[in-house]
PDB file of C-alpha atoms in Angstrom:
ATOM      1  CA  UNK A   1      14.066 -26.914 -11.616  1.00 93.00           C
ATOM      2  CA  UNK A   2      15.690 -23.636 -12.696  1.00 97.00           C
ATOM      3  CA  UNK A   3      16.563 -21.070 -10.032  1.00 98.00           C
ATOM      4  CA  UNK A   4      16.384 -17.374 -10.878  1.00 98.00           C
ATOM      5  CA  UNK A   5      17.144 -14.245  -8.905  1.00 98.00           C
ATOM      6  CA  UNK A   6      14.958 -11.190  -9.432  1.00 98.00           C
ATOM      7  CA  UNK A   7      15.982  -7.601  -8.848  1.00 98.00           C
ATOM      8  CA  UNK A   8      13.759  -4.662  -9.683  1.00 97.00           C
ATOM      9  CA  UNK A   9      14.701  -1.075 -10.289  1.00 95.00           C
ATOM     10  CA  UNK A  10      14.591   1.901 -12.585  1.00 95.00           C
ATOM     11  CA  UNK A  11      18.141   1.257 -13.899  1.00 97.00           C
ATOM     12  CA  UNK A  12      18.406   4.949 -14.746  1.00 97.00           C
ATOM     13  CA  UNK A  13      20.957   4.010 -16.025  1.00 97.00           C
ATOM     14  CA  UNK A  14      22.211   0.503 -15.268  1.00 97.00           C
ATOM     15  CA  UNK A  15      25.887   0.417 -14.285  1.00 96.00           C
ATOM     16  CA  UNK A  16      28.706  -1.860 -13.235  1.00 96.00           C
ATOM     17  CA  UNK A  17      27.600  -1.829  -9.617  1.00 94.00           C
ATOM     18  CA  UNK A  18      24.320  -3.531 -10.578  1.00 96.00           C
ATOM     19  CA  UNK A  19      26.279  -6.119 -12.519  1.00 97.00           C
ATOM     20  CA  UNK A  20      28.781  -6.815  -9.720  1.00 95.00           C
ATOM     21  CA  UNK A  21      26.079  -7.202  -7.075  1.00 95.00           C
ATOM     22  CA  UNK A  22      24.027  -9.509  -9.296  1.00 97.00           C
ATOM     23  CA  UNK A  23      26.958 -11.792 -10.113  1.00 97.00           C
ATOM     24  CA  UNK A  24      27.845 -11.912  -6.418  1.00 96.00           C
ATOM     25  CA  UNK A  25      24.261 -12.909  -5.537  1.00 97.00           C
ATOM     26  CA  UNK A  26      24.256 -15.551  -8.276  1.00 97.00           C
ATOM     27  CA  UNK A  27      27.382 -17.117  -6.834  1.00 97.00           C
ATOM     28  CA  UNK A  28      26.221 -16.871  -3.217  1.00 96.00           C
ATOM     29  CA  UNK A  29      22.811 -18.417  -3.888  1.00 97.00           C
ATOM     30  CA  UNK A  30      23.872 -20.856  -6.646  1.00 97.00           C
ATOM     31  CA  UNK A  31      21.458 -19.328  -9.153  1.00 98.00           C
ATOM     32  CA  UNK A  32      21.043 -20.429 -12.762  1.00 98.00           C
ATOM     33  CA  UNK A  33      19.970 -16.982 -13.997  1.00 98.00           C
ATOM     34  CA  UNK A  34      19.344 -13.455 -12.785  1.00 98.00           C
ATOM     35  CA  UNK A  35      16.632 -11.153 -14.155  1.00 98.00           C
ATOM     36  CA  UNK A  36      16.722  -7.369 -13.922  1.00 98.00           C
ATOM     37  CA  UNK A  37      13.140  -6.120 -13.894  1.00 98.00           C
ATOM     38  CA  UNK A  38      13.495  -2.708 -15.512  1.00 97.00           C
ATOM     39  CA  UNK A  39      10.505  -0.836 -14.158  1.00 95.00           C
ATOM     40  CA  UNK A  40       8.204   1.146 -16.470  1.00 92.00           C
ATOM     41  CA  UNK A  41       7.673   3.454 -13.482  1.00 80.00           C
ATOM     42  CA  UNK A  42       8.453   3.201  -9.779  1.00 70.00           C
ATOM     43  CA  UNK A  43       5.532   4.428  -7.587  1.00 68.00           C
ATOM     44  CA  UNK A  44       8.018   5.439  -4.875  1.00 64.00           C
ATOM     45  CA  UNK A  45      10.245   7.511  -7.177  1.00 68.00           C
ATOM     46  CA  UNK A  46       9.571  10.845  -8.915  1.00 68.00           C
ATOM     47  CA  UNK A  47       9.193  10.771 -12.687  1.00 75.00           C
ATOM     48  CA  UNK A  48      11.365  13.870 -13.151  1.00 82.00           C
ATOM     49  CA  UNK A  49      14.751  12.882 -14.531  1.00 86.00           C
ATOM     50  CA  UNK A  50      13.568   9.373 -15.451  1.00 93.00           C
ATOM     51  CA  UNK A  51      14.832   8.318 -18.882  1.00 94.00           C
ATOM     52  CA  UNK A  52      12.488   6.513 -21.312  1.00 93.00           C
ATOM     53  CA  UNK A  53      12.046   2.788 -20.698  1.00 94.00           C
ATOM     54  CA  UNK A  54      13.731   1.698 -23.982  1.00 94.00           C
ATOM     55  CA  UNK A  55      16.886   3.642 -23.082  1.00 95.00           C
ATOM     56  CA  UNK A  56      17.001   2.227 -19.564  1.00 96.00           C
ATOM     57  CA  UNK A  57      16.491  -1.312 -20.880  1.00 96.00           C
ATOM     58  CA  UNK A  58      19.238  -0.747 -23.463  1.00 96.00           C
ATOM     59  CA  UNK A  59      21.653   0.418 -20.763  1.00 97.00           C
ATOM     60  CA  UNK A  60      20.799  -2.702 -18.771  1.00 97.00           C
ATOM     61  CA  UNK A  61      21.397  -4.921 -21.790  1.00 96.00           C
ATOM     62  CA  UNK A  62      24.824  -3.336 -22.221  1.00 96.00           C
ATOM     63  CA  UNK A  63      25.727  -4.229 -18.638  1.00 97.00           C
ATOM     64  CA  UNK A  64      24.541  -7.831 -18.914  1.00 97.00           C
ATOM     65  CA  UNK A  65      26.725  -8.801 -21.874  1.00 95.00           C
ATOM     66  CA  UNK A  66      28.520 -12.134 -21.440  1.00 96.00           C
ATOM     67  CA  UNK A  67      26.686 -12.949 -18.199  1.00 98.00           C
ATOM     68  CA  UNK A  68      23.672 -15.117 -17.215  1.00 98.00           C
ATOM     69  CA  UNK A  69      21.838 -11.873 -16.347  1.00 98.00           C
ATOM     70  CA  UNK A  70      18.782 -10.977 -18.436  1.00 98.00           C
ATOM     71  CA  UNK A  71      17.379  -7.449 -18.634  1.00 98.00           C
ATOM     72  CA  UNK A  72      13.626  -7.364 -19.107  1.00 98.00           C
ATOM     73  CA  UNK A  73      10.744  -4.910 -19.296  1.00 97.00           C
ATOM     74  CA  UNK A  74       8.272  -7.720 -18.661  1.00 98.00           C
ATOM     75  CA  UNK A  75       6.331  -5.580 -16.178  1.00 97.00           C
ATOM     76  CA  UNK A  76       5.043  -3.526 -19.099  1.00 95.00           C
ATOM     77  CA  UNK A  77       3.781  -6.701 -20.777  1.00 94.00           C
ATOM     78  CA  UNK A  78       2.234  -7.945 -17.542  1.00 96.00           C
ATOM     79  CA  UNK A  79       0.493  -4.608 -16.985  1.00 95.00           C
ATOM     80  CA  UNK A  80       1.659  -4.439 -13.374  1.00 95.00           C
ATOM     81  CA  UNK A  81       2.716  -1.399 -11.371  1.00 91.00           C
ATOM     82  CA  UNK A  82       3.583  -2.790  -7.950  1.00 95.00           C
ATOM     83  CA  UNK A  83       6.242  -5.406  -7.221  1.00 96.00           C
ATOM     84  CA  UNK A  84       3.814  -7.690  -5.400  1.00 98.00           C
ATOM     85  CA  UNK A  85       1.608  -7.855  -8.505  1.00 97.00           C
ATOM     86  CA  UNK A  86       4.575  -8.500 -10.773  1.00 98.00           C
ATOM     87  CA  UNK A  87       5.988 -11.329  -8.676  1.00 98.00           C
ATOM     88  CA  UNK A  88       2.619 -13.009  -8.305  1.00 98.00           C
ATOM     89  CA  UNK A  89       2.192 -13.048 -12.092  1.00 98.00           C
ATOM     90  CA  UNK A  90       5.740 -14.273 -12.681  1.00 98.00           C
ATOM     91  CA  UNK A  91       5.245 -17.192 -10.295  1.00 98.00           C
ATOM     92  CA  UNK A  92       2.025 -18.092 -12.121  1.00 98.00           C
ATOM     93  CA  UNK A  93       3.607 -17.740 -15.569  1.00 98.00           C
ATOM     94  CA  UNK A  94       6.732 -19.769 -14.726  1.00 98.00           C
ATOM     95  CA  UNK A  95       5.554 -22.577 -12.411  1.00 97.00           C
ATOM     96  CA  UNK A  96       8.725 -24.631 -12.966  1.00 97.00           C
ATOM     97  CA  UNK A  97      11.053 -21.870 -11.772  1.00 98.00           C
ATOM     98  CA  UNK A  98      12.146 -21.127  -8.208  1.00 98.00           C
ATOM     99  CA  UNK A  99      12.518 -17.379  -7.726  1.00 98.00           C
ATOM    100  CA  UNK A 100      14.302 -15.424  -5.020  1.00 98.00           C
ATOM    101  CA  UNK A 101      13.855 -11.663  -4.614  1.00 98.00           C
ATOM    102  CA  UNK A 102      17.077  -9.688  -4.275  1.00 98.00           C
ATOM    103  CA  UNK A 103      17.173  -6.155  -2.890  1.00 95.00           C
ATOM    104  CA  UNK A 104      19.566  -3.752  -1.217  1.00 92.00           C
ATOM    105  CA  UNK A 105      19.446  -2.758   2.428  1.00 90.00           C
ATOM    106  CA  UNK A 106      18.236   0.679   1.280  1.00 89.00           C
ATOM    107  CA  UNK A 107      15.073  -0.971  -0.035  1.00 92.00           C
ATOM    108  CA  UNK A 108      14.637  -3.008   3.142  1.00 93.00           C
ATOM    109  CA  UNK A 109      14.637   0.274   5.043  1.00 91.00           C
ATOM    110  CA  UNK A 110      11.548   1.442   3.130  1.00 93.00           C
ATOM    111  CA  UNK A 111      10.068  -2.001   2.462  1.00 96.00           C
ATOM    112  CA  UNK A 112       7.135  -1.413   4.809  1.00 96.00           C
ATOM    113  CA  UNK A 113       5.965   1.338   2.419  1.00 95.00           C
ATOM    114  CA  UNK A 114       5.675  -1.102  -0.496  1.00 96.00           C
ATOM    115  CA  UNK A 115       2.167  -2.219  -1.378  1.00 96.00           C
ATOM    116  CA  UNK A 116       1.431  -5.719  -0.020  1.00 98.00           C
ATOM    117  CA  UNK A 117       5.035  -6.139   1.107  1.00 98.00           C
ATOM    118  CA  UNK A 118       4.177  -9.059   3.382  1.00 98.00           C
ATOM    119  CA  UNK A 119       2.688 -10.860   0.357  1.00 98.00           C
ATOM    120  CA  UNK A 120       6.074 -10.566  -1.362  1.00 98.00           C
ATOM    121  CA  UNK A 121       7.722 -12.175   1.673  1.00 98.00           C
ATOM    122  CA  UNK A 122       5.214 -15.028   1.646  1.00 98.00           C
ATOM    123  CA  UNK A 123       5.631 -15.581  -2.104  1.00 98.00           C
ATOM    124  CA  UNK A 124       9.391 -16.193  -2.309  1.00 98.00           C
ATOM    125  CA  UNK A 125      12.583 -15.988  -0.223  1.00 98.00           C
ATOM    126  CA  UNK A 126      14.290 -12.603   0.015  1.00 98.00           C
ATOM    127  CA  UNK A 127      18.026 -11.902  -0.007  1.00 97.00           C
ATOM    128  CA  UNK A 128      19.161  -8.478   1.204  1.00 96.00           C
ATOM    129  CA  UNK A 129      22.498  -7.117   0.001  1.00 92.00           C
ATOM    130  CA  UNK A 130      24.422  -4.876   2.360  1.00 83.00           C
ATOM    131  CA  UNK A 131      24.578  -1.181   1.400  1.00 74.00           C
ATOM    132  CA  UNK A 132      26.958   1.208   3.189  1.00 67.00           C
ATOM    133  CA  UNK A 133      25.075   3.668   5.354  1.00 67.00           C
ATOM    134  CA  UNK A 134      21.808   1.709   5.315  1.00 64.00           C
ATOM    135  CA  UNK A 135      22.476  -1.581   7.098  1.00 72.00           C
ATOM    136  CA  UNK A 136      22.034  -0.476  10.714  1.00 82.00           C
ATOM    137  CA  UNK A 137      18.921   1.580   9.964  1.00 85.00           C
ATOM    138  CA  UNK A 138      17.411  -1.219   7.882  1.00 81.00           C
ATOM    139  CA  UNK A 139      17.904  -3.765  10.663  1.00 85.00           C
ATOM    140  CA  UNK A 140      16.248  -1.359  13.113  1.00 87.00           C
ATOM    141  CA  UNK A 141      13.432  -0.478  10.707  1.00 91.00           C
ATOM    142  CA  UNK A 142       9.723  -1.376  10.788  1.00 93.00           C
ATOM    143  CA  UNK A 143       9.964  -4.189   8.216  1.00 95.00           C
ATOM    144  CA  UNK A 144      12.637  -6.016  10.209  1.00 94.00           C
ATOM    145  CA  UNK A 145      10.466  -5.937  13.314  1.00 94.00           C
ATOM    146  CA  UNK A 146       8.189  -8.304  11.392  1.00 97.00           C
ATOM    147  CA  UNK A 147      10.945 -10.177   9.520  1.00 96.00           C
ATOM    148  CA  UNK A 148      13.183 -10.864  12.497  1.00 95.00           C
ATOM    149  CA  UNK A 149      11.807 -14.311  13.277  1.00 96.00           C
ATOM    150  CA  UNK A 150      12.168 -15.324   9.626  1.00 97.00           C
ATOM    151  CA  UNK A 151      15.865 -14.488   9.179  1.00 96.00           C
ATOM    152  CA  UNK A 152      18.023 -17.393   7.986  1.00 96.00           C
ATOM    153  CA  UNK A 153      21.662 -17.928   8.839  1.00 94.00           C
ATOM    154  CA  UNK A 154      24.247 -17.116   6.131  1.00 90.00           C
ATOM    155  CA  UNK A 155      25.540 -20.705   6.224  1.00 93.00           C
ATOM    156  CA  UNK A 156      22.134 -21.808   4.870  1.00 95.00           C
ATOM    157  CA  UNK A 157      22.453 -19.760   1.659  1.00 93.00           C
ATOM    158  CA  UNK A 158      22.792 -22.707  -0.690  1.00 93.00           C
ATOM    159  CA  UNK A 159      19.606 -24.290   0.641  1.00 96.00           C
ATOM    160  CA  UNK A 160      17.271 -21.373  -0.040  1.00 97.00           C
ATOM    161  CA  UNK A 161      15.138 -23.398  -2.477  1.00 97.00           C
ATOM    162  CA  UNK A 162      14.095 -25.618   0.457  1.00 97.00           C
ATOM    163  CA  UNK A 163      13.067 -22.779   2.741  1.00 97.00           C
ATOM    164  CA  UNK A 164       9.461 -22.225   3.667  1.00 97.00           C
ATOM    165  CA  UNK A 165       8.436 -18.600   3.331  1.00 98.00           C
ATOM    166  CA  UNK A 166       8.694 -15.979   4.728  1.00 98.00           C
ATOM    167  CA  UNK A 167      12.488 -16.281   4.717  1.00 98.00           C
ATOM    168  CA  UNK A 168      15.142 -13.572   4.619  1.00 97.00           C
ATOM    169  CA  UNK A 169      18.923 -13.772   4.459  1.00 96.00           C
ATOM    170  CA  UNK A 170      21.604 -11.072   4.431  1.00 94.00           C
ATOM    171  CA  UNK A 171      24.399 -11.131   1.852  1.00 93.00           C
ATOM    172  CA  UNK A 172      27.583  -9.275   2.784  1.00 90.00           C
ATOM    173  CA  UNK A 173      29.028  -7.578  -0.282  1.00 87.00           C
ATOM    174  CA  UNK A 174      32.010  -5.255  -0.413  1.00 83.00           C
ATOM    175  CA  UNK A 175      31.008  -1.569  -0.736  1.00 76.00           C
ATOM    176  CA  UNK A 176      30.613  -0.384  -4.335  1.00 82.00           C
ATOM    177  CA  UNK A 177      30.726   3.398  -4.816  1.00 85.00           C
ATOM    178  CA  UNK A 178      29.079   3.425  -8.244  1.00 89.00           C
ATOM    179  CA  UNK A 179      25.592   4.918  -8.485  1.00 91.00           C
ATOM    180  CA  UNK A 180      23.086   5.924 -11.135  1.00 93.00           C
ATOM    181  CA  UNK A 181      22.745   9.318  -9.455  1.00 92.00           C
ATOM    182  CA  UNK A 182      26.444  10.050  -9.956  1.00 94.00           C
ATOM    183  CA  UNK A 183      26.278   8.936 -13.588  1.00 94.00           C
ATOM    184  CA  UNK A 184      23.300  11.209 -14.280  1.00 95.00           C
ATOM    185  CA  UNK A 185      25.049  14.103 -12.580  1.00 95.00           C
ATOM    186  CA  UNK A 186      28.116  13.646 -14.791  1.00 95.00           C
ATOM    187  CA  UNK A 187      26.128  12.949 -17.974  1.00 95.00           C
ATOM    188  CA  UNK A 188      22.501  14.184 -17.726  1.00 94.00           C
ATOM    189  CA  UNK A 189      21.754  13.198 -21.318  1.00 93.00           C
ATOM    190  CA  UNK A 190      23.255   9.722 -21.225  1.00 95.00           C
ATOM    191  CA  UNK A 191      20.067   8.258 -22.686  1.00 93.00           C
ATOM    192  CA  UNK A 192      20.452  10.134 -25.984  1.00 92.00           C
ATOM    193  CA  UNK A 193      22.867   7.524 -27.275  1.00 88.00           C
ATOM    194  CA  UNK A 194      20.059   4.951 -27.076  1.00 88.00           C
ATOM    195  CA  UNK A 195      17.393   7.225 -28.536  1.00 75.00           C
ATOM    196  CA  UNK A 196      17.058   5.603 -31.954  1.00 68.00           C
ATOM    197  CA  UNK A 197      17.553   1.989 -30.983  1.00 69.00           C
ATOM    198  CA  UNK A 198      14.961  -0.629 -30.125  1.00 82.00           C
ATOM    199  CA  UNK A 199      16.097  -3.282 -27.650  1.00 90.00           C
ATOM    200  CA  UNK A 200      15.210  -6.970 -27.567  1.00 94.00           C
ATOM    201  CA  UNK A 201      13.836  -7.960 -24.171  1.00 97.00           C
ATOM    202  CA  UNK A 202      16.030 -10.574 -22.531  1.00 97.00           C
ATOM    203  CA  UNK A 203      13.069 -12.650 -21.291  1.00 98.00           C
ATOM    204  CA  UNK A 204      10.089 -12.048 -23.588  1.00 97.00           C
ATOM    205  CA  UNK A 205      12.288 -11.551 -26.691  1.00 96.00           C
ATOM    206  CA  UNK A 206      10.014  -8.706 -27.792  1.00 95.00           C
ATOM    207  CA  UNK A 207      11.495  -5.506 -29.234  1.00 94.00           C
ATOM    208  CA  UNK A 208      10.976  -2.632 -26.805  1.00 94.00           C
ATOM    209  CA  UNK A 209      10.632   0.758 -28.494  1.00 89.00           C
TER     210      UNK A 209
END
């Protein structure tokens, strides 16, 4: 059975930090593939400054070259807005795949604000990647008050496909200073170089325009 890591985000734009973290998670969890779910729109983020979906997907495709990472806008095809809806449909669509949800400690800090966040935890294991400045607050946050009894030891990483859910494990990754915010600040119109190009979705194989 194939094992695939899932990481959602706006990827506005995607950058080398996303790539490094994903490859680290693949190695840590012994994954076959890794999918970047490039969001059509994040309910928890403002739309101002958000580049068009085709440009964000194209930037993600650039970063996934020569890796087992696939950039996809499948959420648009699924017609989902919230992560819980997306993951439920993915599990139904790919019954022979074992998925694990990957997110940063910054997302764990606000996880209790996500719609049906406990349903996500019951649907598949979750791996949380350390983020400088967020770890201590995330561990002390509201979501961890619920998760605490479901935390797995790091030495069990390679056995995540056998875990019953909910299950959460922390991955310790060296700090990476790269950020989409810094890239946008240095180049506000980065998306213009993708303006005229359609991009083939890494999962559905559809052209996203």
